[in-house]
XYZ file of C-alpha atoms in Angstrom:
362
model
C 3.682 -40.192 -16.686
C 3.106 -36.438 -17.064
C 4.149 -34.790 -20.321
C 3.923 -31.247 -21.586
C 3.037 -30.253 -25.104
C 3.891 -27.108 -27.000
C 7.146 -25.167 -26.891
C 9.242 -25.530 -23.748
C 9.349 -22.757 -21.228
C 12.251 -20.330 -21.585
C 15.012 -20.853 -19.061
C 17.344 -17.940 -19.805
C 15.457 -15.740 -17.307
C 16.220 -18.034 -14.347
C 18.882 -15.706 -12.820
C 16.439 -12.812 -13.087
C 13.735 -14.846 -11.339
C 16.179 -15.869 -8.606
C 17.196 -12.241 -8.067
C 13.551 -11.180 -7.894
C 12.751 -13.893 -5.352
C 15.769 -12.883 -3.240
C 14.736 -9.223 -3.345
C 11.146 -10.084 -2.443
C 12.292 -12.141 0.542
C 14.628 -9.314 1.601
C 11.816 -6.766 1.489
C 9.510 -9.017 3.520
C 12.177 -9.735 6.137
C 13.238 -6.086 6.373
C 9.681 -4.774 6.718
C 8.712 -7.319 9.384
C 11.893 -6.701 11.381
C 11.494 -2.933 11.031
C 7.958 -3.055 12.444
C 8.996 -5.283 15.355
C 12.243 -3.463 16.196
C 10.658 -0.035 15.669
C 7.904 -0.950 18.130
C 10.352 -2.268 20.723
C 12.760 0.664 20.642
C 9.904 3.148 20.067
C 11.505 4.586 16.928
C 8.617 5.831 14.805
C 10.520 6.374 11.491
C 11.695 2.750 11.524
C 8.193 1.468 12.265
C 6.708 3.563 9.459
C 9.414 2.322 7.072
C 8.359 -1.238 7.827
C 4.796 -0.382 6.800
C 5.632 1.652 3.700
C 8.413 -0.523 2.230
C 6.161 -3.422 1.044
C 3.727 -0.999 -0.598
C 6.524 0.794 -2.466
C 8.091 -2.505 -3.541
C 4.719 -3.822 -4.720
C 4.132 -0.693 -6.794
C 7.600 -0.890 -8.364
C 7.120 -4.598 -9.129
C 3.790 -3.863 -10.765
C 5.288 -1.139 -12.933
C 8.301 -3.283 -13.846
C 6.011 -6.151 -14.890
C 3.871 -4.098 -17.243
C 6.023 -4.754 -20.359
C 5.928 -8.513 -19.741
C 2.170 -8.498 -19.220
C 1.737 -6.425 -22.384
C 3.767 -8.966 -24.374
C 1.718 -11.843 -22.989
C -1.539 -10.036 -23.735
C -0.413 -9.431 -27.321
C -0.129 -13.182 -27.974
C -3.480 -14.481 -29.208
C -4.717 -17.495 -27.224
C -5.408 -20.753 -28.975
C -8.972 -22.014 -29.145
C -9.869 -25.685 -29.112
C -12.600 -28.144 -28.256
C -12.467 -30.152 -25.045
C -14.407 -32.984 -23.476
C -15.386 -32.871 -19.796
C -14.080 -36.109 -18.287
C -15.236 -35.280 -14.757
C -16.317 -32.317 -12.687
C -16.612 -31.644 -8.968
C -17.697 -28.578 -7.003
C -14.883 -27.559 -4.646
C -17.097 -25.651 -2.203
C -20.454 -23.928 -2.101
C -20.822 -20.192 -2.705
C -23.921 -17.925 -2.942
C -23.640 -17.415 -6.734
C -20.419 -18.568 -8.418
C -18.917 -21.826 -7.209
C -15.427 -23.139 -7.956
C -15.653 -26.323 -10.003
C -12.735 -28.679 -10.611
C -12.781 -29.963 -14.203
C -10.755 -32.734 -15.780
C -10.714 -32.081 -19.512
C -9.477 -33.724 -22.658
C -8.297 -30.880 -24.887
C -8.141 -31.589 -28.637
C -6.184 -28.848 -30.457
C -6.692 -28.632 -34.218
C -2.927 -28.713 -34.842
C -1.701 -31.032 -32.130
C -2.265 -34.153 -30.079
C -5.021 -34.355 -27.490
C -4.008 -34.136 -23.855
C -5.573 -34.120 -20.436
C -5.524 -31.229 -18.000
C -7.103 -30.413 -14.648
C -8.385 -26.894 -13.970
C -10.585 -25.076 -11.443
C -12.968 -22.388 -12.712
C -15.841 -20.420 -11.164
C -19.223 -21.341 -12.661
C -22.485 -19.561 -11.920
C -25.146 -21.738 -10.346
C -27.575 -20.853 -13.151
C -25.110 -22.078 -15.808
C -23.971 -25.179 -13.933
C -26.550 -27.378 -15.678
C -24.876 -26.606 -19.053
C -21.799 -28.588 -18.003
C -21.905 -32.345 -17.639
C -19.452 -35.236 -17.995
C -18.741 -36.207 -21.618
C -20.043 -32.820 -22.711
C -18.044 -30.804 -25.252
C -16.964 -27.239 -24.485
C -14.812 -24.562 -26.106
C -11.568 -23.701 -24.318
C -8.724 -21.243 -24.747
C -5.124 -21.336 -23.527
C -1.821 -19.496 -24.142
C 0.279 -21.203 -26.829
C 3.282 -21.596 -24.511
C 1.287 -22.598 -21.401
C -1.224 -25.287 -22.443
C -2.057 -26.083 -18.814
C -3.679 -22.635 -18.326
C -6.936 -23.707 -19.918
C -10.105 -21.652 -19.441
C -13.594 -22.663 -20.562
C -15.162 -20.131 -22.907
C -18.622 -19.497 -21.491
C -19.982 -17.718 -24.596
C -18.202 -19.031 -27.713
C -18.712 -17.556 -31.185
C -21.453 -19.038 -33.455
C -18.777 -20.846 -35.485
C -17.450 -22.662 -32.421
C -20.959 -23.329 -31.141
C -21.638 -25.123 -34.423
C -18.498 -27.222 -33.987
C -19.542 -28.098 -30.416
C -22.917 -29.324 -31.625
C -21.407 -31.755 -34.132
C -18.219 -32.732 -32.289
C -17.486 -36.207 -31.012
C -14.206 -36.344 -29.119
C -12.362 -39.362 -27.793
C -10.885 -39.273 -24.319
C -7.134 -38.878 -24.083
C -5.406 -41.450 -21.881
C -4.588 -40.386 -18.356
C -0.871 -40.724 -19.041
C -0.991 -37.829 -21.500
C -1.434 -35.106 -18.950
C -0.244 -31.506 -19.019
C 0.573 -29.628 -15.814
C 2.567 -26.570 -14.808
C 6.245 -27.449 -14.381
C 7.329 -27.785 -10.749
C 9.085 -24.786 -9.282
C 12.812 -25.034 -8.791
C 13.566 -25.527 -5.057
C 16.291 -22.900 -5.425
C 13.581 -20.228 -5.779
C 12.233 -20.958 -2.310
C 15.730 -21.148 -0.849
C 16.832 -17.741 -2.151
C 13.540 -16.174 -0.986
C 14.114 -17.562 2.527
C 17.738 -16.400 2.422
C 16.654 -12.885 1.461
C 14.068 -12.826 4.258
C 16.631 -13.850 6.874
C 19.270 -11.408 5.649
C 16.767 -8.532 5.609
C 15.708 -9.258 9.188
C 19.300 -9.693 10.393
C 20.323 -6.405 8.759
C 17.693 -4.439 10.704
C 18.569 -6.164 13.983
C 22.287 -5.465 13.498
C 21.703 -1.795 12.690
C 19.679 -1.305 15.895
C 21.426 -3.846 18.116
C 22.587 -1.132 20.514
C 19.006 -0.013 21.198
C 17.811 -3.605 21.514
C 20.490 -5.228 23.667
C 22.505 -2.523 25.432
C 21.215 -1.480 28.829
C 20.960 2.284 29.075
C 22.600 4.007 32.007
C 19.229 5.366 33.074
C 17.880 1.925 33.883
C 20.898 0.926 35.929
C 20.433 3.786 38.379
C 16.883 2.729 39.300
C 18.343 -0.047 41.465
C 20.709 0.672 44.370
C 24.321 0.840 43.264
C 27.553 1.576 45.089
C 28.827 5.145 44.756
C 31.416 5.717 42.047
C 35.034 5.543 43.036
C 35.912 8.721 41.227
C 33.919 11.961 41.266
C 33.117 12.808 37.632
C 32.640 16.461 36.879
C 29.333 18.109 35.940
C 28.584 20.781 33.371
C 26.459 23.816 34.254
C 25.116 26.347 31.777
C 23.157 29.310 33.184
C 21.528 32.121 31.201
C 18.980 34.819 31.952
C 16.065 32.533 31.053
C 17.223 29.004 31.862
C 19.783 26.777 33.504
C 21.037 23.317 32.595
C 23.151 20.973 34.693
C 24.532 17.730 33.253
C 26.203 15.246 35.573
C 29.216 13.181 34.626
C 29.001 9.530 33.700
C 28.196 7.278 36.637
C 26.264 9.951 38.551
C 22.526 10.339 38.966
C 20.200 13.000 40.275
C 18.560 10.237 42.344
C 21.769 9.912 44.383
C 21.239 11.120 47.917
C 21.726 14.875 48.271
C 22.654 15.423 44.602
C 19.562 17.481 43.737
C 19.810 19.574 46.897
C 23.445 20.463 46.154
C 22.717 21.265 42.497
C 19.619 23.365 43.174
C 21.467 25.234 45.921
C 23.934 26.503 43.326
C 21.097 27.767 41.100
C 18.955 29.556 43.705
C 21.322 32.422 44.416
C 19.500 35.642 43.742
C 16.061 34.295 44.680
C 14.793 33.809 41.111
C 11.476 32.025 40.586
C 11.287 28.917 38.393
C 8.622 28.347 35.746
C 9.404 24.698 35.008
C 11.833 22.125 36.377
C 12.648 18.923 34.465
C 14.807 16.215 36.055
C 16.205 13.212 34.188
C 18.862 10.671 35.094
C 21.867 12.970 34.548
C 20.206 16.148 33.295
C 18.486 18.969 35.190
C 16.755 21.733 33.227
C 15.225 24.853 34.776
C 13.239 27.524 32.966
C 13.162 30.712 35.019
C 10.064 32.863 35.322
C 10.518 36.122 33.316
C 10.943 39.205 35.443
C 8.236 41.869 35.579
C 5.550 39.351 34.511
C 2.694 37.620 36.321
C 3.654 34.080 35.241
C 2.977 31.379 37.869
C 6.505 30.722 39.133
C 7.666 28.942 42.288
C 10.681 28.801 44.543
C 13.149 26.092 43.476
C 13.867 25.333 47.141
C 10.190 24.504 47.746
C 10.292 21.187 45.869
C 10.472 17.990 48.011
C 13.665 16.681 46.411
C 14.044 13.983 49.057
C 10.780 12.443 47.758
C 11.920 12.230 44.109
C 13.684 8.820 44.363
C 10.649 7.299 46.079
C 8.307 8.717 43.414
C 10.419 7.261 40.612
C 10.592 3.900 42.385
C 6.815 3.837 42.857
C 6.174 4.714 39.215
C 8.574 1.957 38.190
C 7.503 -0.864 40.508
C 3.752 -0.415 40.895
C 2.481 0.776 37.500
C 3.440 -2.156 35.280
C 6.818 -1.075 33.856
C 8.989 -4.126 34.491
C 11.893 -3.111 32.223
C 12.317 0.683 32.619
C 14.510 2.495 30.127
C 14.090 6.145 31.126
C 12.320 8.346 33.622
C 11.532 12.052 33.848
C 10.232 14.345 36.595
C 8.509 17.611 35.694
C 7.443 20.269 38.202
C 5.429 23.396 37.348
C 2.524 25.592 38.421
C 0.850 25.915 35.031
C -2.442 24.611 36.459
C -2.365 26.978 39.449
C -0.958 24.710 42.112
C 2.486 23.151 42.218
C 2.338 19.776 40.445
C 5.012 17.083 40.180
C 4.706 14.547 37.341
C 6.799 11.385 37.042
C 6.886 9.519 33.708
C 8.628 6.151 33.290
C 8.993 4.412 29.898
C 9.913 0.826 29.160
C 9.162 -2.133 26.937
C 5.699 -2.438 28.497
C 4.760 1.158 27.628
C 4.625 4.444 29.533
C 3.423 4.880 33.113
C 3.015 8.110 35.058
C 1.918 9.535 38.360
C 1.196 13.001 39.705
C 1.994 14.376 43.132
C 1.181 17.626 44.884
C 3.747 20.124 46.119
C 4.725 18.073 49.186
C 5.284 14.888 47.197
C 2.009 13.131 48.038
C 0.740 11.058 45.106
C -2.723 12.112 43.909
C -3.023 10.303 40.551
C -1.577 7.151 38.957
C -1.701 6.024 35.303
C -0.560 2.399 34.701
C 1.641 1.417 31.765
C -0.084 1.294 28.375
Protein backbone atom coordinates (compact mmCIF):
# COMPACT_ATOMS: atom_id res chain seq x y z
CA UNK A 1 0.00 0.00 0.00
CA UNK A 2 1.27 3.48 -0.91
CA UNK A 3 0.08 6.42 1.19
CA UNK A 4 0.83 10.11 1.08
CA UNK A 5 1.33 12.31 4.09
CA UNK A 6 0.85 16.03 4.45
CA UNK A 7 -1.88 18.17 2.90
CA UNK A 8 -3.47 16.84 -0.28
CA UNK A 9 -2.60 18.36 -3.59
CA UNK A 10 -4.96 21.07 -4.82
CA UNK A 11 -7.33 19.94 -7.54
CA UNK A 12 -9.09 23.18 -8.47
CA UNK A 13 -6.42 23.93 -11.10
CA UNK A 14 -7.16 20.76 -13.10
CA UNK A 15 -9.00 22.60 -15.94
CA UNK A 16 -6.09 25.02 -16.20
CA UNK A 17 -3.62 22.13 -16.41
CA UNK A 18 -5.75 20.41 -19.06
CA UNK A 19 -5.90 23.62 -21.11
CA UNK A 20 -2.13 24.05 -20.82
CA UNK A 21 -1.51 20.46 -21.94
CA UNK A 22 -3.88 20.92 -24.90
CA UNK A 23 -2.14 24.15 -25.92
CA UNK A 24 1.29 22.55 -25.59
CA UNK A 25 0.24 19.63 -27.79
CA UNK A 26 -1.27 22.07 -30.32
CA UNK A 27 1.96 24.06 -30.51
CA UNK A 28 4.04 20.91 -30.99
CA UNK A 29 1.74 19.55 -33.70
CA UNK A 30 1.50 22.90 -35.49
CA UNK A 31 5.26 23.50 -35.47
CA UNK A 32 6.10 20.00 -36.72
CA UNK A 33 3.48 20.16 -39.47
CA UNK A 34 4.58 23.67 -40.45
CA UNK A 35 8.20 22.54 -40.87
CA UNK A 36 7.20 19.49 -42.92
CA UNK A 37 4.58 21.21 -45.08
CA UNK A 38 6.73 24.33 -45.51
CA UNK A 39 9.59 22.16 -46.76
CA UNK A 40 7.37 20.24 -49.18
CA UNK A 41 5.64 23.24 -50.73
CA UNK A 42 8.82 25.36 -50.47
CA UNK A 43 7.07 28.13 -48.53
CA UNK A 44 9.77 29.74 -46.41
CA UNK A 45 7.52 31.80 -44.06
CA UNK A 46 5.64 28.65 -43.03
CA UNK A 47 8.88 26.75 -42.43
CA UNK A 48 10.29 29.58 -40.32
CA UNK A 49 7.04 29.76 -38.33
CA UNK A 50 7.45 26.09 -37.47
CA UNK A 51 10.90 26.83 -36.04
CA UNK A 52 10.02 30.02 -34.18
CA UNK A 53 6.65 29.00 -32.69
CA UNK A 54 8.03 26.55 -30.05
CA UNK A 55 10.62 29.10 -28.90
CA UNK A 56 7.99 31.83 -28.51
CA UNK A 57 5.63 29.47 -26.69
CA UNK A 58 8.42 28.32 -24.37
CA UNK A 59 9.30 31.92 -23.52
CA UNK A 60 5.66 32.81 -22.82
CA UNK A 61 5.24 29.69 -20.66
CA UNK A 62 8.34 30.59 -18.70
CA UNK A 63 7.11 34.12 -18.08
CA UNK A 64 3.61 32.93 -17.16
CA UNK A 65 5.07 30.45 -14.64
CA UNK A 66 7.18 32.99 -12.79
CA UNK A 67 4.47 33.92 -10.22
CA UNK A 68 3.88 30.25 -9.38
CA UNK A 69 7.60 29.57 -9.00
CA UNK A 70 7.94 32.67 -6.81
CA UNK A 71 5.13 31.42 -4.54
CA UNK A 72 6.74 27.99 -4.27
CA UNK A 73 10.14 29.52 -3.52
CA UNK A 74 8.60 31.65 -0.76
CA UNK A 75 7.45 28.54 1.14
CA UNK A 76 10.22 27.43 3.49
CA UNK A 77 11.11 23.75 3.09
CA UNK A 78 10.82 21.40 6.02
CA UNK A 79 13.97 19.87 7.45
CA UNK A 80 14.09 16.42 8.97
CA UNK A 81 16.35 13.50 9.72
CA UNK A 82 16.32 10.40 7.54
CA UNK A 83 17.86 6.96 7.60
CA UNK A 84 19.42 5.46 4.46
CA UNK A 85 17.73 2.08 3.99
CA UNK A 86 19.58 1.27 0.77
CA UNK A 87 21.57 2.99 -1.94
CA UNK A 88 22.59 2.07 -5.47
CA UNK A 89 24.58 3.92 -8.12
CA UNK A 90 22.45 4.26 -11.26
CA UNK A 91 25.38 4.73 -13.66
CA UNK A 92 28.99 5.82 -13.62
CA UNK A 93 30.02 9.41 -14.36
CA UNK A 94 33.44 11.16 -14.28
CA UNK A 95 32.67 13.18 -11.11
CA UNK A 96 29.05 13.22 -9.90
CA UNK A 97 27.12 9.98 -10.14
CA UNK A 98 23.36 9.53 -9.78
CA UNK A 99 22.60 7.43 -6.71
CA UNK A 100 19.19 5.91 -5.96
CA UNK A 101 18.40 6.18 -2.24
CA UNK A 102 15.62 4.56 -0.26
CA UNK A 103 15.12 6.66 2.85
CA UNK A 104 13.08 6.59 6.01
CA UNK A 105 12.17 10.21 6.71
CA UNK A 106 11.28 11.09 10.32
CA UNK A 107 9.66 14.56 10.51
CA UNK A 108 9.60 16.20 13.93
CA UNK A 109 5.84 16.85 13.67
CA UNK A 110 4.62 13.82 11.79
CA UNK A 111 4.84 10.09 11.22
CA UNK A 112 7.88 8.52 9.59
CA UNK A 113 7.53 7.39 6.00
CA UNK A 114 9.59 5.83 3.26
CA UNK A 115 10.53 7.48 -0.01
CA UNK A 116 12.76 6.68 -2.97
CA UNK A 117 14.83 9.43 -4.58
CA UNK A 118 17.73 9.79 -7.02
CA UNK A 119 20.38 12.43 -6.32
CA UNK A 120 23.81 13.23 -7.79
CA UNK A 121 26.65 12.56 -5.33
CA UNK A 122 30.28 13.47 -5.90
CA UNK A 123 32.65 10.52 -5.92
CA UNK A 124 34.73 12.14 -3.16
CA UNK A 125 31.67 12.41 -0.88
CA UNK A 126 30.23 8.99 -1.69
CA UNK A 127 31.99 7.36 1.28
CA UNK A 128 29.99 9.63 3.66
CA UNK A 129 26.78 7.81 2.74
CA UNK A 130 26.17 4.24 3.81
CA UNK A 131 23.14 2.07 4.63
CA UNK A 132 21.68 2.74 8.10
CA UNK A 133 23.46 6.08 8.14
CA UNK A 134 21.54 9.18 9.23
CA UNK A 135 21.36 12.25 6.99
CA UNK A 136 19.57 15.60 6.98
CA UNK A 137 16.90 16.08 4.31
CA UNK A 138 14.60 18.84 3.14
CA UNK A 139 11.30 18.73 1.26
CA UNK A 140 8.39 21.06 0.38
CA UNK A 141 5.58 20.86 2.96
CA UNK A 142 2.97 19.96 0.32
CA UNK A 143 5.19 17.55 -1.66
CA UNK A 144 6.89 15.20 0.84
CA UNK A 145 8.11 12.92 -1.95
CA UNK A 146 10.47 15.65 -3.29
CA UNK A 147 13.14 14.90 -0.71
CA UNK A 148 16.69 16.16 -1.18
CA UNK A 149 19.67 15.25 1.00
CA UNK A 150 21.34 18.29 2.55
CA UNK A 151 25.03 17.86 1.82
CA UNK A 152 26.22 20.54 4.28
CA UNK A 153 23.73 20.83 7.17
CA UNK A 154 23.97 23.49 9.87
CA UNK A 155 25.95 22.71 13.09
CA UNK A 156 22.67 22.23 14.97
CA UNK A 157 21.50 19.52 12.58
CA UNK A 158 24.95 17.95 12.47
CA UNK A 159 24.71 17.56 16.24
CA UNK A 160 21.32 15.88 15.90
CA UNK A 161 22.72 13.52 13.24
CA UNK A 162 25.53 12.46 15.55
CA UNK A 163 23.17 11.45 18.36
CA UNK A 164 20.18 10.24 16.33
CA UNK A 165 18.96 6.66 16.28
CA UNK A 166 16.07 6.20 13.88
CA UNK A 167 13.88 3.16 13.37
CA UNK A 168 13.03 2.04 9.87
CA UNK A 169 9.53 2.78 8.65
CA UNK A 170 7.68 -0.22 7.22
CA UNK A 171 7.68 -0.56 3.46
CA UNK A 172 3.91 -0.12 3.36
CA UNK A 173 4.23 3.48 4.54
CA UNK A 174 5.63 4.87 1.34
CA UNK A 175 5.21 8.31 -0.19
CA UNK A 176 5.32 8.84 -3.95
CA UNK A 177 4.19 11.46 -6.44
CA UNK A 178 0.53 10.96 -7.34
CA UNK A 179 -0.01 9.34 -10.74
CA UNK A 180 -0.85 11.69 -13.56
CA UNK A 181 -4.42 11.75 -14.76
CA UNK A 182 -4.65 9.90 -18.12
CA UNK A 183 -6.80 12.77 -19.38
CA UNK A 184 -3.69 14.99 -19.42
CA UNK A 185 -1.98 12.77 -21.97
CA UNK A 186 -5.17 12.46 -24.02
CA UNK A 187 -5.73 16.21 -24.34
CA UNK A 188 -2.05 16.74 -25.22
CA UNK A 189 -2.33 14.15 -28.01
CA UNK A 190 -5.60 15.71 -29.17
CA UNK A 191 -3.98 19.14 -29.34
CA UNK A 192 -1.03 17.74 -31.30
CA UNK A 193 -3.29 16.09 -33.87
CA UNK A 194 -5.53 19.13 -34.26
CA UNK A 195 -2.53 21.44 -34.71
CA UNK A 196 -1.08 19.21 -37.43
CA UNK A 197 -4.45 18.79 -39.17
CA UNK A 198 -5.02 22.56 -39.14
CA UNK A 199 -1.76 23.23 -41.02
CA UNK A 200 -2.44 20.46 -43.54
CA UNK A 201 -5.96 21.76 -44.21
CA UNK A 202 -4.77 25.34 -44.69
CA UNK A 203 -2.20 24.24 -47.30
CA UNK A 204 -4.06 21.27 -48.77
CA UNK A 205 -4.24 22.91 -52.19
CA UNK A 206 -0.44 23.20 -52.40
CA UNK A 207 0.02 19.66 -51.10
CA UNK A 208 -2.55 17.67 -53.05
CA UNK A 209 -3.66 19.67 -56.10
CA UNK A 210 -1.65 19.09 -59.25
CA UNK A 211 -0.59 22.37 -60.80
CA UNK A 212 -1.35 22.96 -64.45
CA UNK A 213 2.36 23.34 -65.14
CA UNK A 214 3.08 19.72 -64.30
CA UNK A 215 0.29 18.38 -66.46
CA UNK A 216 1.72 19.93 -69.62
CA UNK A 217 5.07 18.15 -69.25
CA UNK A 218 3.44 14.95 -70.52
CA UNK A 219 1.77 14.74 -73.94
CA UNK A 220 -1.86 15.80 -73.83
CA UNK A 221 -4.54 16.14 -76.48
CA UNK A 222 -5.09 19.68 -77.78
CA UNK A 223 -7.90 21.61 -76.14
CA UNK A 224 -11.27 21.52 -77.79
CA UNK A 225 -11.75 25.24 -77.53
CA UNK A 226 -9.15 27.91 -78.30
CA UNK A 227 -8.78 30.03 -75.15
CA UNK A 228 -7.69 33.59 -75.70
CA UNK A 229 -4.31 35.04 -74.70
CA UNK A 230 -3.44 38.40 -73.20
CA UNK A 231 -0.63 40.52 -74.62
CA UNK A 232 0.80 43.64 -73.01
CA UNK A 233 3.52 45.51 -74.92
CA UNK A 234 5.36 48.65 -73.79
CA UNK A 235 8.50 50.47 -74.88
CA UNK A 236 10.70 48.39 -72.56
CA UNK A 237 8.98 45.01 -72.26
CA UNK A 238 6.31 42.66 -73.51
CA UNK A 239 4.24 40.05 -71.71
CA UNK A 240 2.05 37.35 -73.22
CA UNK A 241 -0.18 35.16 -71.05
CA UNK A 242 -1.94 32.19 -72.61
CA UNK A 243 -5.42 31.08 -71.68
CA UNK A 244 -6.12 28.11 -69.46
CA UNK A 245 -5.33 24.79 -71.10
CA UNK A 246 -2.61 26.20 -73.36
CA UNK A 247 1.14 25.91 -73.03
CA UNK A 248 4.15 27.50 -74.66
CA UNK A 249 5.49 23.95 -75.13
CA UNK A 250 2.65 23.25 -77.59
CA UNK A 251 3.98 22.86 -81.10
CA UNK A 252 4.34 26.19 -82.90
CA UNK A 253 2.97 28.27 -80.01
CA UNK A 254 6.24 30.09 -79.28
CA UNK A 255 6.94 30.75 -82.95
CA UNK A 256 3.50 32.32 -83.44
CA UNK A 257 3.78 34.42 -80.27
CA UNK A 258 7.31 35.66 -80.94
CA UNK A 259 6.35 36.49 -84.53
CA UNK A 260 3.82 39.00 -83.21
CA UNK A 261 6.46 40.68 -81.02
CA UNK A 262 9.32 40.98 -83.54
CA UNK A 263 7.74 43.60 -85.77
CA UNK A 264 10.05 46.56 -85.93
CA UNK A 265 13.24 44.52 -85.50
CA UNK A 266 13.80 45.35 -81.81
CA UNK A 267 16.55 43.52 -79.93
CA UNK A 268 15.74 41.56 -76.77
CA UNK A 269 17.77 41.76 -73.56
CA UNK A 270 16.14 38.85 -71.74
CA UNK A 271 13.48 36.27 -72.58
CA UNK A 272 11.73 34.24 -69.87
CA UNK A 273 9.34 31.42 -70.80
CA UNK A 274 7.07 29.62 -68.33
CA UNK A 275 4.13 27.29 -68.82
CA UNK A 276 1.62 29.98 -69.86
CA UNK A 277 3.67 33.16 -69.52
CA UNK A 278 6.22 34.73 -71.87
CA UNK A 279 8.15 37.81 -70.72
CA UNK A 280 10.52 39.82 -72.91
CA UNK A 281 12.70 42.72 -71.81
CA UNK A 282 13.76 44.78 -74.81
CA UNK A 283 17.24 46.21 -75.17
CA UNK A 284 17.15 50.03 -74.66
CA UNK A 285 17.72 52.03 -77.80
CA UNK A 286 20.90 54.04 -78.29
CA UNK A 287 22.81 51.85 -75.79
CA UNK A 288 25.50 49.19 -76.13
CA UNK A 289 23.67 46.53 -74.08
CA UNK A 290 24.18 42.94 -75.30
CA UNK A 291 20.84 42.29 -77.01
CA UNK A 292 19.86 39.55 -79.46
CA UNK A 293 17.28 38.90 -82.13
CA UNK A 294 14.17 37.19 -80.74
CA UNK A 295 13.90 35.12 -83.93
CA UNK A 296 17.38 33.66 -83.33
CA UNK A 297 16.30 31.42 -80.45
CA UNK A 298 15.81 27.68 -81.25
CA UNK A 299 12.20 27.54 -80.05
CA UNK A 300 11.70 24.08 -81.53
CA UNK A 301 14.32 22.79 -79.05
CA UNK A 302 12.59 24.21 -75.94
CA UNK A 303 10.23 21.24 -75.32
CA UNK A 304 13.12 18.78 -75.62
CA UNK A 305 15.25 20.84 -73.20
CA UNK A 306 12.46 20.91 -70.62
CA UNK A 307 11.88 17.17 -71.03
CA UNK A 308 15.59 16.44 -70.57
CA UNK A 309 15.81 18.62 -67.46
CA UNK A 310 12.76 16.84 -66.07
CA UNK A 311 13.58 13.21 -66.88
CA UNK A 312 17.35 12.98 -66.54
CA UNK A 313 18.28 15.27 -63.63
CA UNK A 314 16.40 13.62 -60.77
CA UNK A 315 13.13 15.60 -60.65
CA UNK A 316 10.51 12.86 -60.60
CA UNK A 317 7.55 15.06 -59.59
CA UNK A 318 7.99 18.39 -61.43
CA UNK A 319 5.85 21.32 -60.35
CA UNK A 320 7.17 24.17 -62.50
CA UNK A 321 9.73 24.94 -65.15
CA UNK A 322 11.29 28.11 -66.54
CA UNK A 323 13.46 28.92 -69.56
CA UNK A 324 15.65 32.03 -69.55
CA UNK A 325 17.63 33.30 -72.55
CA UNK A 326 20.08 36.22 -72.46
CA UNK A 327 23.51 37.41 -73.57
CA UNK A 328 24.65 38.85 -70.25
CA UNK A 329 27.79 36.67 -70.31
CA UNK A 330 28.68 37.63 -73.90
CA UNK A 331 27.28 34.69 -75.79
CA UNK A 332 23.65 33.67 -76.10
CA UNK A 333 22.82 31.30 -73.22
CA UNK A 334 19.64 29.30 -72.61
CA UNK A 335 18.95 28.10 -69.05
CA UNK A 336 16.23 25.62 -68.09
CA UNK A 337 15.23 25.28 -64.42
CA UNK A 338 12.79 22.61 -63.21
CA UNK A 339 11.53 22.44 -59.59
CA UNK A 340 9.79 19.60 -57.82
CA UNK A 341 9.54 17.72 -54.56
CA UNK A 342 13.07 16.37 -55.06
CA UNK A 343 14.58 19.86 -55.39
CA UNK A 344 15.70 22.06 -58.28
CA UNK A 345 17.52 20.87 -61.39
CA UNK A 346 18.89 22.97 -64.24
CA UNK A 347 20.77 22.79 -67.49
CA UNK A 348 22.40 25.31 -69.81
CA UNK A 349 22.46 25.28 -73.59
CA UNK A 350 24.20 27.42 -76.17
CA UNK A 351 22.43 29.52 -78.79
CA UNK A 352 21.56 26.55 -81.03
CA UNK A 353 20.04 24.53 -78.19
CA UNK A 354 22.98 22.18 -77.56
CA UNK A 355 23.30 21.32 -73.86
CA UNK A 356 26.67 22.31 -72.38
CA UNK A 357 26.05 21.98 -68.62
CA UNK A 358 23.75 19.95 -66.36
CA UNK A 359 23.05 20.37 -62.62
CA UNK A 360 21.11 17.47 -61.01
CA UNK A 361 18.31 18.04 -58.50
CA UNK A 362 19.41 19.07 -55.00
